[in-house]
Coordinates of N, CA and C in Angstrom, one line a residue:
X1 N 79.5 76.2 115.2 CA 78.6 77.8 114.3 C 79.5 78.1 113.2
X2 N 78.3 78.3 112.2 CA 78.8 78.8 111.0 C 79.3 80.4 111.3
X3 N 80.4 80.8 110.2 CA 80.6 82.1 110.5 C 80.2 82.6 109.5
X4 N 80.5 83.9 109.1 CA 79.9 85.4 108.0 C 80.2 84.3 106.7
X5 N 79.3 84.1 105.6 CA 79.4 83.4 104.4 C 79.9 84.9 103.3
X6 N 80.7 84.2 102.7 CA 81.6 85.3 101.6 C 80.4 85.2 100.6
X7 N 79.8 86.5 99.9 CA 79.3 86.6 99.0 C 79.5 87.5 98.1
X8 N 80.2 87.3 96.9 CA 81.6 87.9 96.4 C 80.6 88.8 95.2
X9 N 79.5 88.4 95.1 CA 78.4 89.0 94.0 C 78.0 90.4 94.7
X10 N 77.7 90.2 95.9 CA 77.1 90.8 96.9 C 78.3 92.0 97.1
X11 N 79.6 91.3 98.0 CA 80.6 92.1 98.2 C 81.0 93.1 97.3
X12 N 81.6 92.9 95.9 CA 81.8 93.4 94.8 C 80.5 94.6 94.1
X13 N 79.4 94.5 93.9 CA 78.0 95.8 94.1 C 78.6 96.4 95.1
X14 N 78.8 95.9 96.4 CA 79.0 97.3 97.4 C 79.9 98.2 97.2
X15 N 81.0 97.3 96.5 CA 82.4 97.9 96.5 C 82.1 98.9 95.1
X16 N 81.7 98.1 93.9 CA 81.2 99.5 92.8 C 80.8 100.7 93.4
X17 N 79.7 100.5 94.1 CA 78.8 101.6 94.7 C 79.5 102.4 95.4
X18 N 80.4 102.4 96.5 CA 81.1 103.1 96.8 C 82.4 104.0 96.0
X19 N 83.0 103.2 95.2 CA 83.6 103.4 93.8 C 82.7 104.7 93.1
X20 N 81.6 104.9 93.0 CA 80.6 105.5 92.4 C 80.5 106.6 93.1
X21 N 80.1 106.3 94.1 CA 79.4 107.6 95.2 C 81.1 108.0 95.6
X22 N 82.1 108.0 95.6 CA 83.4 108.9 95.5 C 83.0 110.1 94.6
X23 N 82.3 109.7 93.6 CA 82.6 110.9 92.3 C 84.4 111.3 91.8
X24 N 84.7 110.4 91.6 CA 86.5 110.5 91.5 C 86.3 110.9 89.7
X25 N 87.1 112.0 89.5 CA 86.6 112.5 87.8 C 87.0 111.7 87.1
X26 N 86.5 111.3 86.0 CA 86.7 110.5 84.7 C 86.6 109.4 85.0
X27 N 86.4 108.7 86.2 CA 86.1 106.7 86.9 C 84.6 106.2 86.3
X28 N 85.0 105.7 85.4 CA 83.9 104.6 85.4 C 83.7 103.1 85.4
X29 N 82.6 103.0 86.4 CA 82.7 101.7 86.8 C 81.9 100.6 86.4
X30 N 82.4 99.7 85.5 CA 81.7 98.7 85.3 C 81.2 97.2 85.4
X31 N 80.6 96.9 86.7 CA 80.5 95.7 87.4 C 79.2 94.4 86.9
X32 N 80.0 93.4 86.4 CA 79.0 92.6 85.7 C 79.4 91.0 86.1
X33 N 78.3 90.3 86.3 CA 78.0 89.0 86.7 C 78.1 88.4 85.5
X34 N 79.4 87.7 85.0 CA 79.7 86.6 84.1 C 78.9 85.1 84.2
X35 N 77.9 84.8 83.7 CA 77.3 83.4 84.0 C 77.9 82.2 83.6
X36 N 78.1 81.3 84.4 CA 78.8 79.9 84.0 C 79.9 80.1 84.6
X37 N 80.6 81.6 85.1 CA 81.9 81.6 85.3 C 81.9 81.8 86.9
X38 N 83.0 81.1 87.3 CA 83.3 80.8 88.4 C 84.9 82.0 88.9
X39 N 85.4 81.9 90.4 CA 86.0 82.5 90.6 C 87.5 82.3 89.7
X40 N 88.1 81.2 89.5 CA 89.2 80.8 89.0 C 88.9 80.9 87.1
X41 N 87.6 80.5 86.8 CA 87.8 80.5 85.5 C 86.8 81.8 84.5
X42 N 86.9 83.0 85.5 CA 86.5 84.3 85.1 C 87.5 85.3 84.5
X43 N 88.4 84.7 84.9 CA 89.6 85.3 84.3 C 90.4 85.6 82.8
X44 N 90.1 84.8 82.3 CA 90.3 85.2 80.6 C 89.2 85.8 80.2
X45 N 87.9 85.2 80.5 CA 87.1 86.6 80.0 C 87.5 88.2 80.4
X46 N 87.2 88.1 81.7 CA 87.0 89.4 82.0 C 88.7 90.0 81.3
X47 N 89.9 89.5 81.3 CA 90.8 90.4 80.5 C 90.2 90.6 79.8
X48 N 89.8 89.4 78.5 CA 89.5 90.1 77.1 C 88.7 90.9 76.9
X49 N 87.5 91.1 77.8 CA 86.8 92.0 77.7 C 87.3 93.4 78.0
X50 N 88.3 93.7 79.3 CA 89.1 94.8 79.8 C 90.0 95.2 78.4
X51 N 90.5 94.4 78.0 CA 91.6 94.8 77.3 C 91.0 95.3 75.9
X52 N 89.7 94.6 75.4 CA 88.7 95.3 74.3 C 88.7 96.6 74.4
X53 N 88.4 97.0 75.7 CA 87.5 98.2 76.2 C 88.5 99.1 76.2
X54 N 89.8 98.8 76.2 CA 90.7 99.8 76.0 C 91.9 100.1 74.8
X55 N 91.6 98.5 74.2 CA 92.1 98.8 72.7 C 91.0 98.1 71.9
X56 N 90.0 98.9 71.7 CA 89.0 98.6 70.5 C 89.6 98.4 69.0
X57 N 89.0 97.5 68.7 CA 89.3 97.0 67.5 C 87.8 96.5 66.7
X58 N 88.4 96.4 64.9 CA 86.9 96.6 64.6 C 86.5 95.1 64.2
X59 N 87.2 93.8 64.9 CA 86.6 92.9 64.5 C 85.8 91.8 63.5
X60 N 85.5 90.3 63.2 CA 85.1 90.1 64.5 C 87.0 89.6 64.7
X61 N 87.1 88.8 65.9 CA 87.9 88.6 66.5 C 88.2 86.5 66.3
X62 N 89.4 86.3 66.0 CA 89.2 84.4 65.8 C 90.3 83.9 66.4
X63 N 90.5 82.8 67.2 CA 91.4 82.3 67.8 C 93.1 82.5 67.6
X64 N 93.0 82.9 66.0 CA 94.8 83.0 65.5 C 95.5 83.8 66.3

């Protein structure tokens, strides 16, 4: 017998929707699916995007 299937994309969308419905003042919820990434590989991409939101720069950015 198969148990319930874990759907990370669906669950994350439901979580983001609940946060939006709460109406917390000043809270901005941005939920994105990053193509070609999985649970283990998405971390560097999301960390970089989050830091650029908090500390925007002028770019372009290089690897150095």
